[in-house]
Amino acid sequence: MHFVSAKSILTTRPCGMNIYRGCSHGCVYCDSRSKCYQFTHDFEDIEVKQNAPELLEEALRKKRKRCVIGTGSMCDPYIPAEKELRLTRRCLEIIDCYNFGAALLTKSDLILRDLDLLARINQKTRAVVQMTLTTADDELCKVLEPGVCPTSRRVQVLRECKERGIPTVVWLSPLLPFINDTQENIDAIFGYCAEAGVKAILCFGIGLTLRDGNREYFYAALERAALRDRRFAGLKERYQKTYGNSYVVSSPRERELMARLAWRCEENNIMLGTDSVFKWMEEFPAAAQDPMQPELF
């Protein structure tokens, strides 16, 4: 881990920020490892934008129109170091102070620490907790996402958000061909979503993306897993034979599994999609647009 003083923190459309650059979760499929993102340091050597709160406050003070500020699309805002650094919490305090909204994507139960702030933000504007769920099997989760809390714990986070009245979105992605692209897995995850009362499911199809950087890491992870678990034997070679160097790696069962997921979402009044879900998360409540001044007390 190393510290830098960044020059800026907020992107514009959509409005978002990354406090950390890099991650220690070790997820085998992580797209953020791709060479196109031009990391100049090892992915596990996390870059910490130590002046993120100051930059955020300066940016929000100048903004004419309030919005929902997203974080976590590239790097998890709740890496283990956040427990001591508390940069994500400080940024949420500033978002709360200036009456903006927040949408956070994570795989960590550390977000429970900040539910008080998120509930307060949601009462005034909008706060959304997004949680990635890829497998209902906690043992498989340890292989695919070794440095983060298991699925069962993430489901507990979703339940606690429901109790606090904080809307949630589940990223059902990625679903890896020949590993967790099964009806049983999707049905089990959907059952968790329905029980936790999630607002929406984000699903980019049944599969994953592989490009230079994350492809090599993914294949190396499959090889390591094959040494310990027979389910992974020969999977690297099967991927190479089936997909070559394709960027989009779709499950052979994609059509049937997406159809079943769409049917179950419709039956349970859960929003399913990509663009429509992002649009809903980014919508800032019109009634919360005024006043612009921060809350001082």
PDB file of C-alpha atoms in Angstrom:
ATOM      1  CA  MET A   1       0.000   0.000   0.000  1.00  0.00           C
ATOM      2  CA  HIS A   2       1.250   3.470  -0.841  1.00  0.00           C
ATOM      3  CA  PHE A   3      -0.133   6.967  -0.405  1.00  0.00           C
ATOM      4  CA  VAL A   4      -0.516   9.726  -2.987  1.00  0.00           C
ATOM      5  CA  SER A   5      -1.965  13.213  -3.077  1.00  0.00           C
ATOM      6  CA  ALA A   6      -4.422  13.204  -5.955  1.00  0.00           C
ATOM      7  CA  LYS A   7      -5.255  16.231  -8.093  1.00  0.00           C
ATOM      8  CA  SER A   8      -8.951  15.411  -8.413  1.00  0.00           C
ATOM      9  CA  ILE A   9     -11.452  12.886  -7.104  1.00  0.00           C
ATOM     10  CA  LEU A  10     -14.787  13.163  -8.943  1.00  0.00           C
ATOM     11  CA  THR A  11     -15.655  12.014 -12.430  1.00  0.00           C
ATOM     12  CA  THR A  12     -18.523  13.802 -14.152  1.00  0.00           C
ATOM     13  CA  ARG A  13     -21.002  11.554 -15.968  1.00  0.00           C
ATOM     14  CA  PRO A  14     -21.844   9.532 -14.010  1.00  0.00           C
ATOM     15  CA  CYS A  15     -20.579  11.303 -10.907  1.00  0.00           C
ATOM     16  CA  GLY A  16     -18.209   8.909  -9.172  1.00  0.00           C
ATOM     17  CA  MET A  17     -14.977   8.532  -7.253  1.00  0.00           C
ATOM     18  CA  ASN A  18     -12.333   5.939  -6.432  1.00  0.00           C
ATOM     19  CA  ILE A  19     -10.600   6.518  -3.115  1.00  0.00           C
ATOM     20  CA  TYR A  20      -8.410   3.460  -3.566  1.00  0.00           C
ATOM     21  CA  ARG A  21      -6.746   2.128  -6.709  1.00  0.00           C
ATOM     22  CA  GLY A  22      -6.012  -1.561  -6.539  1.00  0.00           C
ATOM     23  CA  CYS A  23      -7.473  -4.264  -4.319  1.00  0.00           C
ATOM     24  CA  SER A  24      -6.567  -7.105  -1.974  1.00  0.00           C
ATOM     25  CA  HIS A  25      -9.730  -9.204  -2.425  1.00  0.00           C
ATOM     26  CA  GLY A  26      -7.986 -11.479  -4.951  1.00  0.00           C
ATOM     27  CA  CYS A  27     -11.121 -12.250  -6.995  1.00  0.00           C
ATOM     28  CA  VAL A  28     -10.037 -14.550  -9.812  1.00  0.00           C
ATOM     29  CA  TYR A  29     -12.144 -12.808 -12.463  1.00  0.00           C
ATOM     30  CA  CYS A  30     -11.343  -9.154 -11.649  1.00  0.00           C
ATOM     31  CA  ASP A  31     -11.599  -6.972 -14.760  1.00  0.00           C
ATOM     32  CA  SER A  32      -9.860  -4.078 -13.004  1.00  0.00           C
ATOM     33  CA  ARG A  33      -6.583  -5.944 -13.497  1.00  0.00           C
ATOM     34  CA  SER A  34      -6.838  -5.416 -17.250  1.00  0.00           C
ATOM     35  CA  LYS A  35      -3.892  -3.651 -18.866  1.00  0.00           C
ATOM     36  CA  CYS A  36      -6.209  -1.068 -20.435  1.00  0.00           C
ATOM     37  CA  TYR A  37      -6.529   0.628 -17.025  1.00  0.00           C
ATOM     38  CA  GLN A  38      -2.790   1.370 -17.119  1.00  0.00           C
ATOM     39  CA  PHE A  39      -1.820   0.540 -13.562  1.00  0.00           C
ATOM     40  CA  THR A  40       1.714   1.722 -12.894  1.00  0.00           C
ATOM     41  CA  HIS A  41       1.987  -0.358  -9.714  1.00  0.00           C
ATOM     42  CA  ASP A  42       1.162  -3.917  -8.662  1.00  0.00           C
ATOM     43  CA  PHE A  43      -2.585  -4.368  -8.274  1.00  0.00           C
ATOM     44  CA  GLU A  44      -2.183  -5.537  -4.666  1.00  0.00           C
ATOM     45  CA  ASP A  45       0.012  -2.509  -3.859  1.00  0.00           C
ATOM     46  CA  ILE A  46      -3.047  -0.350  -3.273  1.00  0.00           C
ATOM     47  CA  GLU A  47      -2.785   3.331  -4.088  1.00  0.00           C
ATOM     48  CA  VAL A  48      -4.471   5.402  -1.396  1.00  0.00           C
ATOM     49  CA  LYS A  49      -5.693   8.886  -2.304  1.00  0.00           C
ATOM     50  CA  GLN A  50      -4.959  10.323   1.107  1.00  0.00           C
ATOM     51  CA  ASN A  51      -6.481  13.717   0.325  1.00  0.00           C
ATOM     52  CA  ALA A  52      -9.731  12.277  -1.060  1.00  0.00           C
ATOM     53  CA  PRO A  53     -11.982  13.846   1.633  1.00  0.00           C
ATOM     54  CA  GLU A  54     -10.511  17.320   1.100  1.00  0.00           C
ATOM     55  CA  LEU A  55     -10.847  17.026  -2.685  1.00  0.00           C
ATOM     56  CA  LEU A  56     -14.413  15.770  -2.354  1.00  0.00           C
ATOM     57  CA  GLU A  57     -15.471  18.619  -0.070  1.00  0.00           C
ATOM     58  CA  GLU A  58     -13.954  21.170  -2.435  1.00  0.00           C
ATOM     59  CA  ALA A  59     -15.766  19.598  -5.402  1.00  0.00           C
ATOM     60  CA  LEU A  60     -19.149  19.383  -3.651  1.00  0.00           C
ATOM     61  CA  ARG A  61     -18.907  22.950  -2.435  1.00  0.00           C
ATOM     62  CA  LYS A  62     -18.608  24.111  -6.051  1.00  0.00           C
ATOM     63  CA  LYS A  63     -21.300  21.867  -7.544  1.00  0.00           C
ATOM     64  CA  ARG A  64     -24.400  23.727  -8.697  1.00  0.00           C
ATOM     65  CA  LYS A  65     -26.629  20.671  -8.839  1.00  0.00           C
ATOM     66  CA  ARG A  66     -26.642  17.817  -6.394  1.00  0.00           C
ATOM     67  CA  CYS A  67     -26.478  14.197  -7.519  1.00  0.00           C
ATOM     68  CA  VAL A  68     -25.842  10.643  -6.376  1.00  0.00           C
ATOM     69  CA  ILE A  69     -22.113   9.963  -6.023  1.00  0.00           C
ATOM     70  CA  GLY A  70     -21.048   6.437  -6.850  1.00  0.00           C
ATOM     71  CA  THR A  71     -17.976   4.513  -5.734  1.00  0.00           C
ATOM     72  CA  GLY A  72     -16.704   0.954  -6.037  1.00  0.00           C
ATOM     73  CA  SER A  73     -17.062   0.291  -9.761  1.00  0.00           C
ATOM     74  CA  MET A  74     -13.297  -0.053 -10.188  1.00  0.00           C
ATOM     75  CA  CYS A  75     -11.933  -0.680  -6.683  1.00  0.00           C
ATOM     76  CA  ASP A  76     -13.796  -1.664  -3.538  1.00  0.00           C
ATOM     77  CA  PRO A  77     -14.220   1.259  -1.105  1.00  0.00           C
ATOM     78  CA  TYR A  78     -14.118  -1.213   1.794  1.00  0.00           C
ATOM     79  CA  ILE A  79     -10.742  -2.881   1.423  1.00  0.00           C
ATOM     80  CA  PRO A  80      -9.429  -4.138   4.802  1.00  0.00           C
ATOM     81  CA  ALA A  81      -7.238  -1.044   5.222  1.00  0.00           C
ATOM     82  CA  GLU A  82     -10.370   1.129   5.282  1.00  0.00           C
ATOM     83  CA  LYS A  83     -11.040  -0.125   8.805  1.00  0.00           C
ATOM     84  CA  GLU A  84      -8.127   2.005  10.069  1.00  0.00           C
ATOM     85  CA  LEU A  85      -7.882   4.646   7.340  1.00  0.00           C
ATOM     86  CA  ARG A  86     -11.619   5.521   7.404  1.00  0.00           C
ATOM     87  CA  LEU A  87     -11.371   7.506   4.167  1.00  0.00           C
ATOM     88  CA  THR A  88     -14.623   6.089   2.798  1.00  0.00           C
ATOM     89  CA  ARG A  89     -16.423   7.009   6.001  1.00  0.00           C
ATOM     90  CA  ARG A  90     -14.997  10.540   5.942  1.00  0.00           C
ATOM     91  CA  CYS A  91     -16.182  10.947   2.363  1.00  0.00           C
ATOM     92  CA  LEU A  92     -19.650   9.726   3.333  1.00  0.00           C
ATOM     93  CA  GLU A  93     -19.718  12.267   6.148  1.00  0.00           C
ATOM     94  CA  ILE A  94     -18.999  15.000   3.601  1.00  0.00           C
ATOM     95  CA  ILE A  95     -21.672  13.660   1.233  1.00  0.00           C
ATOM     96  CA  ASP A  96     -24.105  13.711   4.144  1.00  0.00           C
ATOM     97  CA  CYS A  97     -23.057  17.214   5.177  1.00  0.00           C
ATOM     98  CA  TYR A  98     -23.632  18.634   1.687  1.00  0.00           C
ATOM     99  CA  ASN A  99     -26.877  16.699   1.164  1.00  0.00           C
ATOM    100  CA  PHE A 100     -25.747  14.638  -1.815  1.00  0.00           C
ATOM    101  CA  GLY A 101     -26.656  10.999  -2.458  1.00  0.00           C
ATOM    102  CA  ALA A 102     -24.420   7.913  -2.405  1.00  0.00           C
ATOM    103  CA  ALA A 103     -24.289   4.571  -4.196  1.00  0.00           C
ATOM    104  CA  LEU A 104     -21.610   2.157  -3.024  1.00  0.00           C
ATOM    105  CA  LEU A 105     -20.551  -1.171  -4.556  1.00  0.00           C
ATOM    106  CA  THR A 106     -18.698  -3.619  -2.320  1.00  0.00           C
ATOM    107  CA  LYS A 107     -18.139  -7.245  -1.378  1.00  0.00           C
ATOM    108  CA  SER A 108     -17.235  -6.385   2.214  1.00  0.00           C
ATOM    109  CA  ASP A 109     -19.237  -6.491   5.414  1.00  0.00           C
ATOM    110  CA  LEU A 110     -17.215  -3.505   6.646  1.00  0.00           C
ATOM    111  CA  ILE A 111     -19.954  -1.378   5.098  1.00  0.00           C
ATOM    112  CA  LEU A 112     -22.061  -2.285   8.156  1.00  0.00           C
ATOM    113  CA  ARG A 113     -19.929   0.189  10.117  1.00  0.00           C
ATOM    114  CA  ASP A 114     -21.341   3.013   7.999  1.00  0.00           C
ATOM    115  CA  LEU A 115     -25.019   2.064   7.879  1.00  0.00           C
ATOM    116  CA  ASP A 116     -25.797   4.905  10.268  1.00  0.00           C
ATOM    117  CA  LEU A 117     -24.517   7.424   7.741  1.00  0.00           C
ATOM    118  CA  LEU A 118     -26.124   5.681   4.783  1.00  0.00           C
ATOM    119  CA  ALA A 119     -29.490   5.562   6.543  1.00  0.00           C
ATOM    120  CA  ARG A 120     -29.221   9.280   7.291  1.00  0.00           C
ATOM    121  CA  ILE A 121     -28.312  10.085   3.680  1.00  0.00           C
ATOM    122  CA  ASN A 122     -31.172   7.940   2.429  1.00  0.00           C
ATOM    123  CA  GLN A 123     -33.676   9.758   4.635  1.00  0.00           C
ATOM    124  CA  LYS A 124     -32.725  13.054   2.995  1.00  0.00           C
ATOM    125  CA  THR A 125     -31.802  12.072  -0.555  1.00  0.00           C
ATOM    126  CA  ARG A 126     -30.802   8.606  -1.748  1.00  0.00           C
ATOM    127  CA  ALA A 127     -28.328   5.975  -0.593  1.00  0.00           C
ATOM    128  CA  VAL A 128     -27.971   2.636  -2.352  1.00  0.00           C
ATOM    129  CA  VAL A 129     -25.891  -0.330  -1.235  1.00  0.00           C
ATOM    130  CA  GLN A 130     -24.756  -2.592  -4.062  1.00  0.00           C
ATOM    131  CA  MET A 131     -23.424  -6.046  -3.244  1.00  0.00           C
ATOM    132  CA  THR A 132     -21.818  -8.537  -5.624  1.00  0.00           C
ATOM    133  CA  LEU A 133     -23.059 -12.129  -5.344  1.00  0.00           C
ATOM    134  CA  THR A 134     -21.586 -14.719  -7.705  1.00  0.00           C
ATOM    135  CA  THR A 135     -22.129 -18.045  -5.960  1.00  0.00           C
ATOM    136  CA  ALA A 136     -24.417 -19.357  -3.244  1.00  0.00           C
ATOM    137  CA  ASP A 137     -21.723 -21.859  -2.232  1.00  0.00           C
ATOM    138  CA  ASP A 138     -19.497 -20.376   0.483  1.00  0.00           C
ATOM    139  CA  GLU A 139     -16.761 -22.945  -0.211  1.00  0.00           C
ATOM    140  CA  LEU A 140     -16.672 -22.045  -3.892  1.00  0.00           C
ATOM    141  CA  CYS A 141     -16.742 -18.393  -2.884  1.00  0.00           C
ATOM    142  CA  LYS A 142     -13.463 -18.913  -1.010  1.00  0.00           C
ATOM    143  CA  VAL A 143     -11.880 -20.069  -4.268  1.00  0.00           C
ATOM    144  CA  LEU A 144     -13.324 -17.382  -6.537  1.00  0.00           C
ATOM    145  CA  GLU A 145     -13.136 -14.466  -4.062  1.00  0.00           C
ATOM    146  CA  PRO A 146     -10.535 -15.554  -1.479  1.00  0.00           C
ATOM    147  CA  GLY A 147      -9.890 -12.237   0.255  1.00  0.00           C
ATOM    148  CA  VAL A 148     -13.427 -11.169   1.077  1.00  0.00           C
ATOM    149  CA  CYS A 149     -16.292 -12.272   3.308  1.00  0.00           C
ATOM    150  CA  PRO A 150     -18.393 -15.196   1.993  1.00  0.00           C
ATOM    151  CA  THR A 151     -21.736 -14.927   0.258  1.00  0.00           C
ATOM    152  CA  SER A 152     -23.715 -15.835   3.385  1.00  0.00           C
ATOM    153  CA  ARG A 153     -22.222 -12.860   5.223  1.00  0.00           C
ATOM    154  CA  ARG A 154     -22.949 -10.498   2.324  1.00  0.00           C
ATOM    155  CA  VAL A 155     -26.565 -11.644   2.416  1.00  0.00           C
ATOM    156  CA  GLN A 156     -26.664 -10.659   6.083  1.00  0.00           C
ATOM    157  CA  VAL A 157     -25.513  -7.185   5.028  1.00  0.00           C
ATOM    158  CA  LEU A 158     -28.408  -6.983   2.553  1.00  0.00           C
ATOM    159  CA  ARG A 159     -30.843  -7.988   5.288  1.00  0.00           C
ATOM    160  CA  GLU A 160     -29.534  -5.329   7.653  1.00  0.00           C
ATOM    161  CA  CYS A 161     -29.857  -2.727   4.928  1.00  0.00           C
ATOM    162  CA  LYS A 162     -33.484  -3.771   4.482  1.00  0.00           C
ATOM    163  CA  GLU A 163     -34.078  -3.310   8.214  1.00  0.00           C
ATOM    164  CA  ARG A 164     -32.608   0.211   7.976  1.00  0.00           C
ATOM    165  CA  GLY A 165     -34.728   1.072   4.947  1.00  0.00           C
ATOM    166  CA  ILE A 166     -31.689   1.359   2.651  1.00  0.00           C
ATOM    167  CA  PRO A 167     -32.396   0.137  -0.891  1.00  0.00           C
ATOM    168  CA  THR A 168     -30.062  -2.536  -2.261  1.00  0.00           C
ATOM    169  CA  VAL A 169     -28.915  -3.756  -5.647  1.00  0.00           C
ATOM    170  CA  VAL A 170     -27.238  -7.112  -6.287  1.00  0.00           C
ATOM    171  CA  TRP A 171     -24.626  -7.488  -9.003  1.00  0.00           C
ATOM    172  CA  LEU A 172     -25.221 -11.021 -10.273  1.00  0.00           C
ATOM    173  CA  SER A 173     -21.953 -10.974 -12.113  1.00  0.00           C
ATOM    174  CA  PRO A 174     -19.817 -12.605 -13.239  1.00  0.00           C
ATOM    175  CA  LEU A 175     -21.199 -16.094 -13.645  1.00  0.00           C
ATOM    176  CA  LEU A 176     -18.311 -18.215 -14.852  1.00  0.00           C
ATOM    177  CA  PRO A 177     -18.943 -20.777 -17.611  1.00  0.00           C
ATOM    178  CA  PHE A 178     -18.575 -24.403 -16.435  1.00  0.00           C
ATOM    179  CA  ILE A 179     -18.202 -23.238 -12.797  1.00  0.00           C
ATOM    180  CA  ASN A 180     -21.207 -21.341 -11.406  1.00  0.00           C
ATOM    181  CA  ASP A 181     -23.415 -20.884 -14.489  1.00  0.00           C
ATOM    182  CA  THR A 182     -26.071 -23.276 -13.219  1.00  0.00           C
ATOM    183  CA  GLN A 183     -29.782 -22.971 -12.629  1.00  0.00           C
ATOM    184  CA  GLU A 184     -29.288 -24.185  -9.052  1.00  0.00           C
ATOM    185  CA  ASN A 185     -26.776 -21.436  -8.289  1.00  0.00           C
ATOM    186  CA  ILE A 186     -28.844 -18.667  -9.856  1.00  0.00           C
ATOM    187  CA  ASP A 187     -32.020 -19.865  -8.137  1.00  0.00           C
ATOM    188  CA  ALA A 188     -30.237 -19.934  -4.777  1.00  0.00           C
ATOM    189  CA  ILE A 189     -28.826 -16.414  -5.212  1.00  0.00           C
ATOM    190  CA  PHE A 190     -32.201 -15.170  -6.375  1.00  0.00           C
ATOM    191  CA  GLY A 191     -33.756 -16.653  -3.247  1.00  0.00           C
ATOM    192  CA  TYR A 192     -31.348 -14.583  -1.166  1.00  0.00           C
ATOM    193  CA  CYS A 193     -32.274 -11.469  -3.167  1.00  0.00           C
ATOM    194  CA  ALA A 194     -35.999 -12.015  -2.700  1.00  0.00           C
ATOM    195  CA  GLU A 195     -35.597 -12.673   1.024  1.00  0.00           C
ATOM    196  CA  ALA A 196     -33.500  -9.527   1.475  1.00  0.00           C
ATOM    197  CA  GLY A 197     -35.980  -7.421  -0.493  1.00  0.00           C
ATOM    198  CA  VAL A 198     -33.461  -6.115  -3.012  1.00  0.00           C
ATOM    199  CA  LYS A 199     -34.680  -3.366  -5.302  1.00  0.00           C
ATOM    200  CA  ALA A 200     -32.851  -4.553  -8.411  1.00  0.00           C
ATOM    201  CA  ILE A 201     -30.468  -7.099  -9.897  1.00  0.00           C
ATOM    202  CA  LEU A 202     -27.714  -6.015 -12.246  1.00  0.00           C
ATOM    203  CA  CYS A 203     -26.799  -8.771 -14.660  1.00  0.00           C
ATOM    204  CA  PHE A 204     -24.577  -8.289 -17.694  1.00  0.00           C
ATOM    205  CA  GLY A 205     -25.390 -11.709 -19.096  1.00  0.00           C
ATOM    206  CA  ILE A 206     -24.261 -15.152 -18.022  1.00  0.00           C
ATOM    207  CA  GLY A 207     -20.502 -15.114 -18.425  1.00  0.00           C
ATOM    208  CA  LEU A 208     -17.540 -12.820 -17.886  1.00  0.00           C
ATOM    209  CA  THR A 209     -15.069 -10.669 -19.766  1.00  0.00           C
ATOM    210  CA  LEU A 210     -11.413 -11.515 -20.284  1.00  0.00           C
ATOM    211  CA  ARG A 211      -8.785  -9.240 -21.753  1.00  0.00           C
ATOM    212  CA  ASP A 212      -5.047  -8.730 -21.454  1.00  0.00           C
ATOM    213  CA  GLY A 213      -4.108  -8.588 -17.813  1.00  0.00           C
ATOM    214  CA  ASN A 214      -7.109 -10.191 -16.170  1.00  0.00           C
ATOM    215  CA  ARG A 215      -7.131 -13.168 -18.594  1.00  0.00           C
ATOM    216  CA  GLU A 216      -3.668 -14.283 -17.480  1.00  0.00           C
ATOM    217  CA  TYR A 217      -4.559 -13.870 -13.813  1.00  0.00           C
ATOM    218  CA  PHE A 218      -7.791 -15.835 -14.288  1.00  0.00           C
ATOM    219  CA  TYR A 219      -6.069 -18.741 -16.013  1.00  0.00           C
ATOM    220  CA  ALA A 220      -3.335 -18.887 -13.369  1.00  0.00           C
ATOM    221  CA  ALA A 221      -6.048 -18.977 -10.694  1.00  0.00           C
ATOM    222  CA  LEU A 222      -7.764 -21.888 -12.460  1.00  0.00           C
ATOM    223  CA  GLU A 223      -4.471 -23.779 -12.532  1.00  0.00           C
ATOM    224  CA  ARG A 224      -3.930 -23.211  -8.802  1.00  0.00           C
ATOM    225  CA  ALA A 225      -7.477 -24.270  -8.014  1.00  0.00           C
ATOM    226  CA  ALA A 226      -7.068 -27.459 -10.070  1.00  0.00           C
ATOM    227  CA  LEU A 227      -4.270 -28.572  -7.741  1.00  0.00           C
ATOM    228  CA  ARG A 228      -6.688 -28.561  -4.783  1.00  0.00           C
ATOM    229  CA  ASP A 229     -10.107 -29.202  -6.286  1.00  0.00           C
ATOM    230  CA  ARG A 230     -10.974 -31.741  -8.975  1.00  0.00           C
ATOM    231  CA  ARG A 231     -13.844 -29.558 -10.195  1.00  0.00           C
ATOM    232  CA  PHE A 232     -11.253 -27.250 -11.756  1.00  0.00           C
ATOM    233  CA  ALA A 233      -9.210 -29.944 -13.483  1.00  0.00           C
ATOM    234  CA  GLY A 234      -8.748 -29.101 -17.163  1.00  0.00           C
ATOM    235  CA  LEU A 235     -10.844 -25.921 -16.944  1.00  0.00           C
ATOM    236  CA  LYS A 236      -8.092 -23.624 -18.204  1.00  0.00           C
ATOM    237  CA  GLU A 237      -7.686 -25.743 -21.323  1.00  0.00           C
ATOM    238  CA  ARG A 238     -11.457 -25.912 -21.791  1.00  0.00           C
ATOM    239  CA  TYR A 239     -11.706 -22.130 -21.673  1.00  0.00           C
ATOM    240  CA  GLN A 240      -8.851 -21.728 -24.144  1.00  0.00           C
ATOM    241  CA  LYS A 241     -10.366 -24.241 -26.553  1.00  0.00           C
ATOM    242  CA  THR A 242     -13.890 -22.781 -26.302  1.00  0.00           C
ATOM    243  CA  TYR A 243     -13.183 -19.052 -26.229  1.00  0.00           C
ATOM    244  CA  GLY A 244      -9.625 -18.457 -27.433  1.00  0.00           C
ATOM    245  CA  ASN A 245      -8.774 -14.799 -26.765  1.00  0.00           C
ATOM    246  CA  SER A 246     -12.368 -13.560 -26.873  1.00  0.00           C
ATOM    247  CA  TYR A 247     -13.219 -10.554 -24.741  1.00  0.00           C
ATOM    248  CA  VAL A 248     -16.817 -11.638 -24.074  1.00  0.00           C
ATOM    249  CA  VAL A 249     -16.927 -15.138 -22.601  1.00  0.00           C
ATOM    250  CA  SER A 250     -20.581 -16.191 -22.584  1.00  0.00           C
ATOM    251  CA  SER A 251     -22.016 -19.309 -21.012  1.00  0.00           C
ATOM    252  CA  PRO A 252     -23.466 -21.887 -23.417  1.00  0.00           C
ATOM    253  CA  ARG A 253     -26.566 -21.752 -21.200  1.00  0.00           C
ATOM    254  CA  GLU A 254     -26.912 -17.973 -21.266  1.00  0.00           C
ATOM    255  CA  ARG A 255     -30.245 -17.773 -23.091  1.00  0.00           C
ATOM    256  CA  GLU A 256     -32.125 -20.228 -20.887  1.00  0.00           C
ATOM    257  CA  LEU A 257     -30.641 -18.916 -17.649  1.00  0.00           C
ATOM    258  CA  MET A 258     -31.356 -15.269 -18.484  1.00  0.00           C
ATOM    259  CA  ALA A 259     -34.927 -16.156 -19.425  1.00  0.00           C
ATOM    260  CA  ARG A 260     -35.469 -17.889 -16.092  1.00  0.00           C
ATOM    261  CA  LEU A 261     -33.910 -15.012 -14.178  1.00  0.00           C
ATOM    262  CA  ALA A 262     -36.110 -12.492 -15.999  1.00  0.00           C
ATOM    263  CA  TRP A 263     -39.220 -14.541 -15.208  1.00  0.00           C
ATOM    264  CA  ARG A 264     -38.363 -14.812 -11.517  1.00  0.00           C
ATOM    265  CA  CYS A 265     -37.621 -11.086 -11.251  1.00  0.00           C
ATOM    266  CA  GLU A 266     -40.922 -10.215 -12.885  1.00  0.00           C
ATOM    267  CA  GLU A 267     -42.790 -12.558 -10.548  1.00  0.00           C
ATOM    268  CA  ASN A 268     -41.181 -10.943  -7.516  1.00  0.00           C
ATOM    269  CA  ASN A 269     -41.274  -7.314  -8.694  1.00  0.00           C
ATOM    270  CA  ILE A 270     -37.480  -6.992  -8.738  1.00  0.00           C
ATOM    271  CA  MET A 271     -35.975  -4.709 -11.370  1.00  0.00           C
ATOM    272  CA  LEU A 272     -33.584  -6.530 -13.712  1.00  0.00           C
ATOM    273  CA  GLY A 273     -31.256  -4.983 -16.232  1.00  0.00           C
ATOM    274  CA  THR A 274     -28.227  -2.758 -16.683  1.00  0.00           C
ATOM    275  CA  ASP A 275     -29.026   0.675 -18.139  1.00  0.00           C
ATOM    276  CA  SER A 276     -32.417   0.856 -16.412  1.00  0.00           C
ATOM    277  CA  VAL A 277     -30.930  -0.028 -13.035  1.00  0.00           C
ATOM    278  CA  PHE A 278     -28.076   2.454 -13.390  1.00  0.00           C
ATOM    279  CA  LYS A 279     -30.562   5.149 -14.400  1.00  0.00           C
ATOM    280  CA  TRP A 280     -32.638   4.490 -11.278  1.00  0.00           C
ATOM    281  CA  MET A 281     -29.550   4.617  -9.015  1.00  0.00           C
ATOM    282  CA  GLU A 282     -28.349   7.875 -10.536  1.00  0.00           C
ATOM    283  CA  GLU A 283     -31.712   9.648 -10.254  1.00  0.00           C
ATOM    284  CA  PHE A 284     -31.551  12.312  -7.572  1.00  0.00           C
ATOM    285  CA  PRO A 285     -34.872  12.946  -5.791  1.00  0.00           C
ATOM    286  CA  ALA A 286     -36.296  16.230  -7.099  1.00  0.00           C
ATOM    287  CA  ALA A 287     -37.679  17.137  -3.676  1.00  0.00           C
ATOM    288  CA  ALA A 288     -34.149  17.004  -2.248  1.00  0.00           C
ATOM    289  CA  GLN A 289     -32.571  19.530  -4.616  1.00  0.00           C
ATOM    290  CA  ASP A 290     -32.898  22.465  -2.221  1.00  0.00           C
ATOM    291  CA  PRO A 291     -31.374  23.892  -0.173  1.00  0.00           C
ATOM    292  CA  MET A 292     -27.774  23.529  -1.423  1.00  0.00           C
ATOM    293  CA  GLN A 293     -26.007  24.648   1.737  1.00  0.00           C
ATOM    294  CA  PRO A 294     -24.408  21.990   3.969  1.00  0.00           C
ATOM    295  CA  GLU A 295     -25.758  21.021   7.357  1.00  0.00           C
ATOM    296  CA  LEU A 296     -23.487  22.597   9.943  1.00  0.00           C
ATOM    297  CA  PHE A 297     -25.118  21.136  13.019  1.00  0.00           C
TER     298      PHE A 297
END
